[in-house]
Amino acid sequence: MLKGKTALVTGSTSGIGLATARALAADGANIMLNGFGDKDAIEKERAGLEKEFGIKARYSPADMSKPAEIAAMIATTEKEFGALDVLVNNAGIQHVALIEDFPLDKWDAVIAINLSSAFHAIRAAMPGMKQRKWGRIINIASAHGLVASAQKVAYVAAKHGIVGLTKVVAIEAANDGVTCNAICPGWVLTPLVQKQIDARAQATGQSNREAEIALLSEKQPMHQFTKPEGIGALAVFLCSDGAASITGSAYSIDGGWVAQ
Ligand code: NAD
């Protein structure tokens, strides 16, 4: 379906981003990877995508907290592949603290990476998408884009912001063949969440599994993690012809979290 198209997935060296890049590659898209990590491991992943799916894959080390690097990454993608057709804004970080203790630099970093980066990437990618009359923008928000939790002030503000940004972009591009949607996952077992489980286990003396169940059951009726592959599959669907009129939506994939 996506053969001949190019997808850029920010923060795709790990977790949800990597699974989404793999799902888009499996559907035929060329891939621009992005994110931090071990150089050799990233190269192995990039070469592996090309070999497994018969597509072209490149890697950009752009720091998503730096607007100039984001714009340069979009320009490089368009130059390398001839176009940028699918943009998945996924890079994200978390910091947990009460508002009165929240470090200023952590607030700035979470807002920059989880929210402003999507604005900068879409701003740079939109002219090409509008010109070609086809584009799919998918913003990885969160259940925290729709509801809140204590101690996550920057994350919740950024994710609510992403849902709002998604709606504006959808309206602006509605008649240009470009759709923009948000995906709102509940708990997905990735390094970002493992850190929170480790912190909980350390604070309470629970085992890893006990801490996992405690974390899940606090928020989700379903006591299971969403798999990163499930988010990849939803992203592929949002790129399909069947999803051509879906725009401005926020899709929950969260084990019933926000149904309560
Ligand atoms: P992760 O920690 O496994 O991956 C984060 C990715 O972002 C990595 O590739 C990392 O290198 C990259 N990244 C971080 N800072 C960056 C920067 N400055 N520049 C470029 N890349 C950067 O996390 P994940 O759980 O896969 O999260 C991915 C997205 O999904 C995030 O936006 C997160 O908020 C969202 N999300 C995660 C969950 C969950 O339960 N894991 C739930 C809802 C939403």
PDB file of C-alpha atoms and ligand atoms in Angstrom:
ATOM      1  CA  MET A   1       0.000   0.000   0.000  1.00  0.00           C
ATOM      2  CA  LEU A   2       2.739   2.493   0.924  1.00  0.00           C
ATOM      3  CA  LYS A   3       5.159   1.326  -1.742  1.00  0.00           C
ATOM      4  CA  GLY A   4       7.004   4.319  -3.174  1.00  0.00           C
ATOM      5  CA  LYS A   5       6.016   6.547  -0.254  1.00  0.00           C
ATOM      6  CA  THR A   6       8.409   7.817   2.407  1.00  0.00           C
ATOM      7  CA  ALA A   7       7.767   7.902   6.146  1.00  0.00           C
ATOM      8  CA  LEU A   8       9.717   9.775   8.805  1.00  0.00           C
ATOM      9  CA  VAL A   9       9.186   8.528  12.354  1.00  0.00           C
ATOM     10  CA  THR A  10      10.742  10.700  15.056  1.00  0.00           C
ATOM     11  CA  GLY A  11      12.161   8.859  18.058  1.00  0.00           C
ATOM     12  CA  SER A  12      12.220   5.579  16.142  1.00  0.00           C
ATOM     13  CA  THR A  13      15.332   4.043  17.696  1.00  0.00           C
ATOM     14  CA  SER A  14      13.232   2.522  20.487  1.00  0.00           C
ATOM     15  CA  GLY A  15       9.772   1.464  21.654  1.00  0.00           C
ATOM     16  CA  ILE A  16       6.640   2.700  19.878  1.00  0.00           C
ATOM     17  CA  GLY A  17       8.565   4.655  17.230  1.00  0.00           C
ATOM     18  CA  LEU A  18      10.631   1.650  16.198  1.00  0.00           C
ATOM     19  CA  ALA A  19       7.557  -0.607  16.022  1.00  0.00           C
ATOM     20  CA  THR A  20       5.744   2.024  13.947  1.00  0.00           C
ATOM     21  CA  ALA A  21       8.699   2.401  11.562  1.00  0.00           C
ATOM     22  CA  ARG A  22       8.760  -1.393  11.164  1.00  0.00           C
ATOM     23  CA  ALA A  23       5.002  -1.535  10.471  1.00  0.00           C
ATOM     24  CA  LEU A  24       5.243   1.219   7.833  1.00  0.00           C
ATOM     25  CA  ALA A  25       8.273  -0.482   6.238  1.00  0.00           C
ATOM     26  CA  ALA A  26       6.389  -3.793   6.170  1.00  0.00           C
ATOM     27  CA  ASP A  27       3.691  -1.951   4.224  1.00  0.00           C
ATOM     28  CA  GLY A  28       6.291  -0.811   1.670  1.00  0.00           C
ATOM     29  CA  ALA A  29       7.281   2.672   2.820  1.00  0.00           C
ATOM     30  CA  ASN A  30      10.847   3.939   2.710  1.00  0.00           C
ATOM     31  CA  ILE A  31      11.881   5.002   6.195  1.00  0.00           C
ATOM     32  CA  MET A  32      13.794   7.871   7.770  1.00  0.00           C
ATOM     33  CA  LEU A  33      14.715   6.772  11.286  1.00  0.00           C
ATOM     34  CA  ASN A  34      15.482   9.295  14.028  1.00  0.00           C
ATOM     35  CA  GLY A  35      16.356   9.196  17.705  1.00  0.00           C
ATOM     36  CA  PHE A  36      19.204   8.662  20.104  1.00  0.00           C
ATOM     37  CA  GLY A  37      21.077   5.477  20.938  1.00  0.00           C
ATOM     38  CA  ASP A  38      24.073   3.330  20.249  1.00  0.00           C
ATOM     39  CA  LYS A  39      25.458   4.051  16.780  1.00  0.00           C
ATOM     40  CA  ASP A  40      26.075   0.414  15.854  1.00  0.00           C
ATOM     41  CA  ALA A  41      22.667  -0.721  17.109  1.00  0.00           C
ATOM     42  CA  ILE A  42      20.948   2.003  15.048  1.00  0.00           C
ATOM     43  CA  GLU A  43      22.905   1.054  11.938  1.00  0.00           C
ATOM     44  CA  LYS A  44      21.960  -2.601  12.487  1.00  0.00           C
ATOM     45  CA  GLU A  45      18.288  -1.618  12.724  1.00  0.00           C
ATOM     46  CA  ARG A  46      18.506   0.579   9.590  1.00  0.00           C
ATOM     47  CA  ALA A  47      20.227  -2.094   7.501  1.00  0.00           C
ATOM     48  CA  GLY A  48      17.836  -4.726   8.907  1.00  0.00           C
ATOM     49  CA  LEU A  49      14.794  -2.750   7.702  1.00  0.00           C
ATOM     50  CA  GLU A  50      16.216  -2.573   4.183  1.00  0.00           C
ATOM     51  CA  LYS A  51      16.993  -6.277   4.118  1.00  0.00           C
ATOM     52  CA  GLU A  52      13.770  -7.513   5.722  1.00  0.00           C
ATOM     53  CA  PHE A  53      11.322  -5.326   3.816  1.00  0.00           C
ATOM     54  CA  GLY A  54      13.170  -4.448   0.583  1.00  0.00           C
ATOM     55  CA  ILE A  55      12.815  -0.707   1.199  1.00  0.00           C
ATOM     56  CA  LYS A  56      15.296   2.160   1.515  1.00  0.00           C
ATOM     57  CA  ALA A  57      16.051   3.335   5.062  1.00  0.00           C
ATOM     58  CA  ARG A  58      18.135   6.255   6.287  1.00  0.00           C
ATOM     59  CA  TYR A  59      18.860   7.666   9.741  1.00  0.00           C
ATOM     60  CA  SER A  60      18.872  11.253  10.987  1.00  0.00           C
ATOM     61  CA  PRO A  61      20.413  12.057  14.391  1.00  0.00           C
ATOM     62  CA  ALA A  62      18.420  15.323  14.643  1.00  0.00           C
ATOM     63  CA  ASP A  63      17.744  16.417  18.223  1.00  0.00           C
ATOM     64  CA  MET A  64      14.000  17.019  18.450  1.00  0.00           C
ATOM     65  CA  SER A  65      14.503  19.796  20.974  1.00  0.00           C
ATOM     66  CA  LYS A  66      16.332  21.839  18.308  1.00  0.00           C
ATOM     67  CA  PRO A  67      14.084  23.522  15.687  1.00  0.00           C
ATOM     68  CA  ALA A  68      16.922  24.052  13.173  1.00  0.00           C
ATOM     69  CA  GLU A  69      17.865  20.357  13.303  1.00  0.00           C
ATOM     70  CA  ILE A  70      14.224  19.356  12.783  1.00  0.00           C
ATOM     71  CA  ALA A  71      13.877  21.579   9.700  1.00  0.00           C
ATOM     72  CA  ALA A  72      17.164  20.235   8.325  1.00  0.00           C
ATOM     73  CA  MET A  73      15.985  16.633   8.861  1.00  0.00           C
ATOM     74  CA  ILE A  74      12.769  17.279   6.898  1.00  0.00           C
ATOM     75  CA  ALA A  75      14.762  18.914   4.075  1.00  0.00           C
ATOM     76  CA  THR A  76      17.227  15.999   4.006  1.00  0.00           C
ATOM     77  CA  THR A  77      14.372  13.467   3.886  1.00  0.00           C
ATOM     78  CA  GLU A  78      12.749  15.251   0.940  1.00  0.00           C
ATOM     79  CA  LYS A  79      16.097  15.458  -0.851  1.00  0.00           C
ATOM     80  CA  GLU A  80      17.125  11.836  -0.167  1.00  0.00           C
ATOM     81  CA  PHE A  81      13.775  10.238  -1.031  1.00  0.00           C
ATOM     82  CA  GLY A  82      12.171  12.854  -3.300  1.00  0.00           C
ATOM     83  CA  ALA A  83       9.258  13.449  -0.899  1.00  0.00           C
ATOM     84  CA  LEU A  84       8.038  13.132   2.672  1.00  0.00           C
ATOM     85  CA  ASP A  85       4.583  11.530   2.630  1.00  0.00           C
ATOM     86  CA  VAL A  86       4.035  10.188   6.145  1.00  0.00           C
ATOM     87  CA  LEU A  87       5.206  12.056   9.238  1.00  0.00           C
ATOM     88  CA  VAL A  88       4.915  10.338  12.610  1.00  0.00           C
ATOM     89  CA  ASN A  89       5.683  12.675  15.499  1.00  0.00           C
ATOM     90  CA  ASN A  90       6.597  10.202  18.199  1.00  0.00           C
ATOM     91  CA  ALA A  91       9.738  11.329  20.071  1.00  0.00           C
ATOM     92  CA  GLY A  92       8.963  11.868  23.710  1.00  0.00           C
ATOM     93  CA  ILE A  93      10.328  11.939  27.234  1.00  0.00           C
ATOM     94  CA  GLN A  94       8.772  11.877  30.682  1.00  0.00           C
ATOM     95  CA  HIS A  95       9.556  13.488  34.025  1.00  0.00           C
ATOM     96  CA  VAL A  96       7.603  12.800  37.194  1.00  0.00           C
ATOM     97  CA  ALA A  97       7.402  15.310  40.063  1.00  0.00           C
ATOM     98  CA  LEU A  98       4.911  17.499  41.914  1.00  0.00           C
ATOM     99  CA  ILE A  99       4.486  20.919  40.258  1.00  0.00           C
ATOM    100  CA  GLU A 100       6.202  22.748  43.139  1.00  0.00           C
ATOM    101  CA  ASP A 101       9.238  20.488  42.761  1.00  0.00           C
ATOM    102  CA  PHE A 102       9.207  20.302  38.956  1.00  0.00           C
ATOM    103  CA  PRO A 103      12.662  21.339  37.654  1.00  0.00           C
ATOM    104  CA  LEU A 104      12.474  24.208  35.146  1.00  0.00           C
ATOM    105  CA  ASP A 105      14.835  22.531  32.714  1.00  0.00           C
ATOM    106  CA  LYS A 106      12.657  19.369  32.720  1.00  0.00           C
ATOM    107  CA  TRP A 107       9.537  21.446  31.953  1.00  0.00           C
ATOM    108  CA  ASP A 108      11.324  23.094  29.022  1.00  0.00           C
ATOM    109  CA  ALA A 109      12.669  19.770  27.721  1.00  0.00           C
ATOM    110  CA  VAL A 110       9.325  17.927  27.892  1.00  0.00           C
ATOM    111  CA  ILE A 111       7.476  20.784  26.158  1.00  0.00           C
ATOM    112  CA  ALA A 112      10.197  21.071  23.492  1.00  0.00           C
ATOM    113  CA  ILE A 113      10.460  17.356  22.690  1.00  0.00           C
ATOM    114  CA  ASN A 114       6.848  16.218  23.244  1.00  0.00           C
ATOM    115  CA  LEU A 115       5.030  19.249  21.803  1.00  0.00           C
ATOM    116  CA  SER A 116       7.075  21.927  20.008  1.00  0.00           C
ATOM    117  CA  SER A 117       8.971  19.337  17.944  1.00  0.00           C
ATOM    118  CA  ALA A 118       5.695  18.277  16.275  1.00  0.00           C
ATOM    119  CA  PHE A 119       4.906  21.905  15.420  1.00  0.00           C
ATOM    120  CA  HIS A 120       8.351  22.385  13.856  1.00  0.00           C
ATOM    121  CA  ALA A 121       8.207  19.107  11.913  1.00  0.00           C
ATOM    122  CA  ILE A 122       4.687  19.692  10.572  1.00  0.00           C
ATOM    123  CA  ARG A 123       5.513  23.309   9.698  1.00  0.00           C
ATOM    124  CA  ALA A 124       8.432  22.121   7.576  1.00  0.00           C
ATOM    125  CA  ALA A 125       6.683  19.080   6.033  1.00  0.00           C
ATOM    126  CA  MET A 126       3.323  20.678   5.168  1.00  0.00           C
ATOM    127  CA  PRO A 127       4.305  22.686   2.055  1.00  0.00           C
ATOM    128  CA  GLY A 128       5.520  19.537   0.245  1.00  0.00           C
ATOM    129  CA  MET A 129       2.494  17.493   1.312  1.00  0.00           C
ATOM    130  CA  LYS A 130       0.073  20.203   0.159  1.00  0.00           C
ATOM    131  CA  GLN A 131       1.915  20.568  -3.126  1.00  0.00           C
ATOM    132  CA  ARG A 132       1.706  16.817  -3.803  1.00  0.00           C
ATOM    133  CA  LYS A 133      -1.898  16.698  -2.532  1.00  0.00           C
ATOM    134  CA  TRP A 134      -1.162  13.717  -0.283  1.00  0.00           C
ATOM    135  CA  GLY A 135       0.100  13.437   3.238  1.00  0.00           C
ATOM    136  CA  ARG A 136      -0.480  11.567   6.480  1.00  0.00           C
ATOM    137  CA  ILE A 137       0.513  13.136   9.778  1.00  0.00           C
ATOM    138  CA  ILE A 138       0.233  10.996  12.882  1.00  0.00           C
ATOM    139  CA  ASN A 139       0.985  12.448  16.285  1.00  0.00           C
ATOM    140  CA  ILE A 140       1.679   9.986  19.077  1.00  0.00           C
ATOM    141  CA  ALA A 141      -0.158  11.623  21.961  1.00  0.00           C
ATOM    142  CA  SER A 142      -1.254   9.572  24.996  1.00  0.00           C
ATOM    143  CA  ALA A 143      -4.196   8.827  27.261  1.00  0.00           C
ATOM    144  CA  HIS A 144      -2.594  11.820  28.976  1.00  0.00           C
ATOM    145  CA  GLY A 145      -3.657  13.888  25.963  1.00  0.00           C
ATOM    146  CA  LEU A 146      -7.246  13.355  27.107  1.00  0.00           C
ATOM    147  CA  VAL A 147      -7.083  12.963  30.893  1.00  0.00           C
ATOM    148  CA  ALA A 148      -4.544  13.845  33.585  1.00  0.00           C
ATOM    149  CA  SER A 149      -2.474  12.167  36.284  1.00  0.00           C
ATOM    150  CA  ALA A 150      -0.669  13.734  39.228  1.00  0.00           C
ATOM    151  CA  GLN A 151       3.050  14.504  38.973  1.00  0.00           C
ATOM    152  CA  LYS A 152       3.060  14.679  35.170  1.00  0.00           C
ATOM    153  CA  VAL A 153       2.344  18.363  34.627  1.00  0.00           C
ATOM    154  CA  ALA A 154       4.667  18.901  31.667  1.00  0.00           C
ATOM    155  CA  TYR A 155       3.780  15.618  29.962  1.00  0.00           C
ATOM    156  CA  VAL A 156       0.015  16.106  30.350  1.00  0.00           C
ATOM    157  CA  ALA A 157       0.237  19.731  29.163  1.00  0.00           C
ATOM    158  CA  ALA A 158       2.312  18.690  26.143  1.00  0.00           C
ATOM    159  CA  LYS A 159       0.035  15.767  25.230  1.00  0.00           C
ATOM    160  CA  HIS A 160      -3.150  17.865  25.555  1.00  0.00           C
ATOM    161  CA  GLY A 161      -1.341  20.393  23.363  1.00  0.00           C
ATOM    162  CA  ILE A 162      -0.597  17.737  20.748  1.00  0.00           C
ATOM    163  CA  VAL A 163      -4.282  16.806  20.547  1.00  0.00           C
ATOM    164  CA  GLY A 164      -5.164  20.473  19.970  1.00  0.00           C
ATOM    165  CA  LEU A 165      -2.402  20.912  17.397  1.00  0.00           C
ATOM    166  CA  THR A 166      -3.706  17.804  15.594  1.00  0.00           C
ATOM    167  CA  LYS A 167      -7.162  19.370  15.225  1.00  0.00           C
ATOM    168  CA  VAL A 168      -5.849  22.676  13.857  1.00  0.00           C
ATOM    169  CA  VAL A 169      -3.627  20.966  11.288  1.00  0.00           C
ATOM    170  CA  ALA A 170      -6.518  18.686  10.254  1.00  0.00           C
ATOM    171  CA  ILE A 171      -8.797  21.672   9.632  1.00  0.00           C
ATOM    172  CA  GLU A 172      -6.165  23.657   7.753  1.00  0.00           C
ATOM    173  CA  ALA A 173      -5.242  20.772   5.431  1.00  0.00           C
ATOM    174  CA  ALA A 174      -8.723  19.253   5.059  1.00  0.00           C
ATOM    175  CA  ASN A 175      -8.967  19.911   1.315  1.00  0.00           C
ATOM    176  CA  ASP A 176      -5.335  19.301   0.422  1.00  0.00           C
ATOM    177  CA  GLY A 177      -5.281  15.498   0.649  1.00  0.00           C
ATOM    178  CA  VAL A 178      -3.473  15.706   3.981  1.00  0.00           C
ATOM    179  CA  THR A 179      -4.895  14.134   7.141  1.00  0.00           C
ATOM    180  CA  CYS A 180      -3.668  14.642  10.678  1.00  0.00           C
ATOM    181  CA  ASN A 181      -4.630  12.386  13.572  1.00  0.00           C
ATOM    182  CA  ALA A 182      -3.452  11.625  17.075  1.00  0.00           C
ATOM    183  CA  ILE A 183      -2.967   8.193  18.626  1.00  0.00           C
ATOM    184  CA  CYS A 184      -3.526   8.057  22.378  1.00  0.00           C
ATOM    185  CA  PRO A 185      -1.937   4.942  23.888  1.00  0.00           C
ATOM    186  CA  GLY A 186      -2.414   3.783  27.463  1.00  0.00           C
ATOM    187  CA  TRP A 187       0.425   1.831  29.061  1.00  0.00           C
ATOM    188  CA  VAL A 188       2.888   0.393  26.555  1.00  0.00           C
ATOM    189  CA  LEU A 189       5.866  -1.527  27.948  1.00  0.00           C
ATOM    190  CA  THR A 190       8.815   0.439  26.545  1.00  0.00           C
ATOM    191  CA  PRO A 191      11.973   1.877  28.175  1.00  0.00           C
ATOM    192  CA  LEU A 192       9.981   5.054  28.991  1.00  0.00           C
ATOM    193  CA  VAL A 193       7.522   3.057  31.114  1.00  0.00           C
ATOM    194  CA  GLN A 194      10.061   0.545  32.455  1.00  0.00           C
ATOM    195  CA  LYS A 195      11.785   3.496  34.190  1.00  0.00           C
ATOM    196  CA  GLN A 196       8.498   4.274  36.005  1.00  0.00           C
ATOM    197  CA  ILE A 197       8.071   0.605  37.001  1.00  0.00           C
ATOM    198  CA  ASP A 198      11.648   0.495  38.317  1.00  0.00           C
ATOM    199  CA  ALA A 199      11.072   3.670  40.340  1.00  0.00           C
ATOM    200  CA  ARG A 200       7.864   2.235  41.796  1.00  0.00           C
ATOM    201  CA  ALA A 201       9.505  -1.110  42.662  1.00  0.00           C
ATOM    202  CA  GLN A 202      12.368   0.700  44.350  1.00  0.00           C
ATOM    203  CA  ALA A 203      10.059   3.010  46.325  1.00  0.00           C
ATOM    204  CA  THR A 204       7.693   0.246  47.508  1.00  0.00           C
ATOM    205  CA  GLY A 205       9.932  -2.821  47.687  1.00  0.00           C
ATOM    206  CA  GLN A 206       7.635  -4.613  45.213  1.00  0.00           C
ATOM    207  CA  SER A 207       8.905  -7.085  42.617  1.00  0.00           C
ATOM    208  CA  ASN A 208       8.995  -5.957  38.978  1.00  0.00           C
ATOM    209  CA  ARG A 209       5.765  -7.886  38.192  1.00  0.00           C
ATOM    210  CA  GLU A 210       3.982  -6.559  41.308  1.00  0.00           C
ATOM    211  CA  ALA A 211       4.989  -3.023  40.329  1.00  0.00           C
ATOM    212  CA  GLU A 212       3.765  -3.640  36.751  1.00  0.00           C
ATOM    213  CA  ILE A 213       0.343  -4.837  37.930  1.00  0.00           C
ATOM    214  CA  ALA A 214       0.056  -1.953  40.404  1.00  0.00           C
ATOM    215  CA  LEU A 215       0.896   0.539  37.649  1.00  0.00           C
ATOM    216  CA  LEU A 216      -1.575  -0.972  35.172  1.00  0.00           C
ATOM    217  CA  SER A 217      -4.494  -1.440  37.549  1.00  0.00           C
ATOM    218  CA  GLU A 218      -4.333   2.136  38.826  1.00  0.00           C
ATOM    219  CA  LYS A 219      -5.388   3.445  35.412  1.00  0.00           C
ATOM    220  CA  GLN A 220      -6.508   0.691  33.051  1.00  0.00           C
ATOM    221  CA  PRO A 221      -9.491  -1.646  33.332  1.00  0.00           C
ATOM    222  CA  MET A 222      -7.442  -4.047  31.166  1.00  0.00           C
ATOM    223  CA  HIS A 223      -4.442  -5.306  33.130  1.00  0.00           C
ATOM    224  CA  GLN A 224      -2.286  -5.746  30.053  1.00  0.00           C
ATOM    225  CA  PHE A 225       0.150  -3.524  28.252  1.00  0.00           C
ATOM    226  CA  THR A 226      -0.665  -2.331  24.721  1.00  0.00           C
ATOM    227  CA  LYS A 227       1.921  -3.775  22.372  1.00  0.00           C
ATOM    228  CA  PRO A 228       4.023  -1.291  20.350  1.00  0.00           C
ATOM    229  CA  GLU A 229       3.057  -3.344  17.271  1.00  0.00           C
ATOM    230  CA  GLY A 230      -0.609  -2.481  17.892  1.00  0.00           C
ATOM    231  CA  ILE A 231       0.243   1.201  17.590  1.00  0.00           C
ATOM    232  CA  GLY A 232       2.188   0.489  14.397  1.00  0.00           C
ATOM    233  CA  ALA A 233      -0.839  -1.310  12.956  1.00  0.00           C
ATOM    234  CA  LEU A 234      -3.111   1.637  13.793  1.00  0.00           C
ATOM    235  CA  ALA A 235      -0.649   4.033  12.141  1.00  0.00           C
ATOM    236  CA  VAL A 236      -0.667   1.900   8.973  1.00  0.00           C
ATOM    237  CA  PHE A 237      -4.481   1.946   8.972  1.00  0.00           C
ATOM    238  CA  LEU A 238      -4.477   5.759   9.281  1.00  0.00           C
ATOM    239  CA  CYS A 239      -2.313   5.865   6.127  1.00  0.00           C
ATOM    240  CA  SER A 240      -4.684   3.640   4.168  1.00  0.00           C
ATOM    241  CA  ASP A 241      -7.285   4.709   1.595  1.00  0.00           C
ATOM    242  CA  GLY A 242      -9.982   3.537   4.000  1.00  0.00           C
ATOM    243  CA  ALA A 243      -8.868   6.235   6.431  1.00  0.00           C
ATOM    244  CA  ALA A 244      -8.818   9.044   3.828  1.00  0.00           C
ATOM    245  CA  SER A 245     -11.600  10.998   5.556  1.00  0.00           C
ATOM    246  CA  ILE A 246     -10.415  10.386   9.117  1.00  0.00           C
ATOM    247  CA  THR A 247      -8.805  13.612  10.239  1.00  0.00           C
ATOM    248  CA  GLY A 248      -8.589  15.604  13.457  1.00  0.00           C
ATOM    249  CA  SER A 249      -9.305  12.469  15.503  1.00  0.00           C
ATOM    250  CA  ALA A 250      -7.683  11.260  18.692  1.00  0.00           C
ATOM    251  CA  TYR A 251      -7.647   7.458  18.699  1.00  0.00           C
ATOM    252  CA  SER A 252      -7.497   5.731  22.060  1.00  0.00           C
ATOM    253  CA  ILE A 253      -5.608   2.438  22.233  1.00  0.00           C
ATOM    254  CA  ASP A 254      -5.513   2.181  25.989  1.00  0.00           C
ATOM    255  CA  GLY A 255      -7.156  -0.901  27.527  1.00  0.00           C
ATOM    256  CA  GLY A 256     -10.203   1.191  28.474  1.00  0.00           C
ATOM    257  CA  TRP A 257      -8.259   3.892  30.389  1.00  0.00           C
ATOM    258  CA  VAL A 258     -10.307   6.908  29.225  1.00  0.00           C
ATOM    259  CA  ALA A 259     -13.612   5.015  29.023  1.00  0.00           C
ATOM    260  CA  GLN A 260     -14.014   5.396  32.783  1.00  0.00           C
TER     261      GLN A 260
HETATM  262  P1  NAD B   1      11.035   5.285  24.395  1.00  0.00           P
HETATM  263  O1  NAD B   1      11.779   5.920  25.509  1.00  0.00           O
HETATM  264  O2  NAD B   1      11.131   3.810  24.182  1.00  0.00           O
HETATM  265  O3  NAD B   1      11.405   5.988  23.002  1.00  0.00           O
HETATM  266  C1  NAD B   1      11.526   7.371  22.887  1.00  0.00           C
HETATM  267  C2  NAD B   1      12.219   7.692  21.588  1.00  0.00           C
HETATM  268  O4  NAD B   1      12.360   9.107  21.492  1.00  0.00           O
HETATM  269  C3  NAD B   1      13.638   7.098  21.504  1.00  0.00           C
HETATM  270  O5  NAD B   1      13.906   6.698  20.183  1.00  0.00           O
HETATM  271  C4  NAD B   1      14.513   8.291  21.890  1.00  0.00           C
HETATM  272  O6  NAD B   1      15.834   8.214  21.349  1.00  0.00           O
HETATM  273  C5  NAD B   1      13.722   9.394  21.230  1.00  0.00           C
HETATM  274  N1  NAD B   1      14.064  10.718  21.754  1.00  0.00           N
HETATM  275  C6  NAD B   1      14.020  11.166  23.021  1.00  0.00           C
HETATM  276  N2  NAD B   1      14.452  12.451  23.063  1.00  0.00           N
HETATM  277  C7  NAD B   1      14.782  12.794  21.796  1.00  0.00           C
HETATM  278  C8  NAD B   1      15.298  13.966  21.196  1.00  0.00           C
HETATM  279  N3  NAD B   1      15.578  15.069  21.911  1.00  0.00           N
HETATM  280  N4  NAD B   1      15.525  13.967  19.859  1.00  0.00           N
HETATM  281  C9  NAD B   1      15.280  12.856  19.123  1.00  0.00           C
HETATM  282  N5  NAD B   1      14.772  11.716  19.641  1.00  0.00           N
HETATM  283  C10 NAD B   1      14.543  11.701  20.961  1.00  0.00           C
HETATM  284  O7  NAD B   1       9.515   5.738  24.617  1.00  0.00           O
HETATM  285  P2  NAD B   1       8.135   5.197  24.051  1.00  0.00           P
HETATM  286  O8  NAD B   1       7.379   4.665  25.214  1.00  0.00           O
HETATM  287  O9  NAD B   1       8.305   4.365  22.846  1.00  0.00           O
HETATM  288  O10 NAD B   1       7.441   6.590  23.684  1.00  0.00           O
HETATM  289  C11 NAD B   1       7.238   7.027  22.380  1.00  0.00           C
HETATM  290  C12 NAD B   1       6.098   8.032  22.366  1.00  0.00           C
HETATM  291  O11 NAD B   1       4.904   7.381  22.805  1.00  0.00           O
HETATM  292  C13 NAD B   1       6.312   9.219  23.290  1.00  0.00           C
HETATM  293  O12 NAD B   1       5.823  10.391  22.682  1.00  0.00           O
HETATM  294  C14 NAD B   1       5.457   8.871  24.491  1.00  0.00           C
HETATM  295  O13 NAD B   1       5.023  10.002  25.194  1.00  0.00           O
HETATM  296  C15 NAD B   1       4.311   8.143  23.821  1.00  0.00           C
HETATM  297  N6  NAD B   1       3.542   7.276  24.715  1.00  0.00           N
HETATM  298  C16 NAD B   1       4.142   6.225  25.354  1.00  0.00           C
HETATM  299  C17 NAD B   1       3.363   5.430  26.195  1.00  0.00           C
HETATM  300  C18 NAD B   1       3.936   4.255  26.927  1.00  0.00           C
HETATM  301  O14 NAD B   1       3.231   3.690  27.763  1.00  0.00           O
HETATM  302  N7  NAD B   1       5.143   3.826  26.635  1.00  0.00           N
HETATM  303  C19 NAD B   1       2.013   5.714  26.387  1.00  0.00           C
HETATM  304  C20 NAD B   1       1.457   6.792  25.721  1.00  0.00           C
HETATM  305  C21 NAD B   1       2.232   7.562  24.884  1.00  0.00           C
END
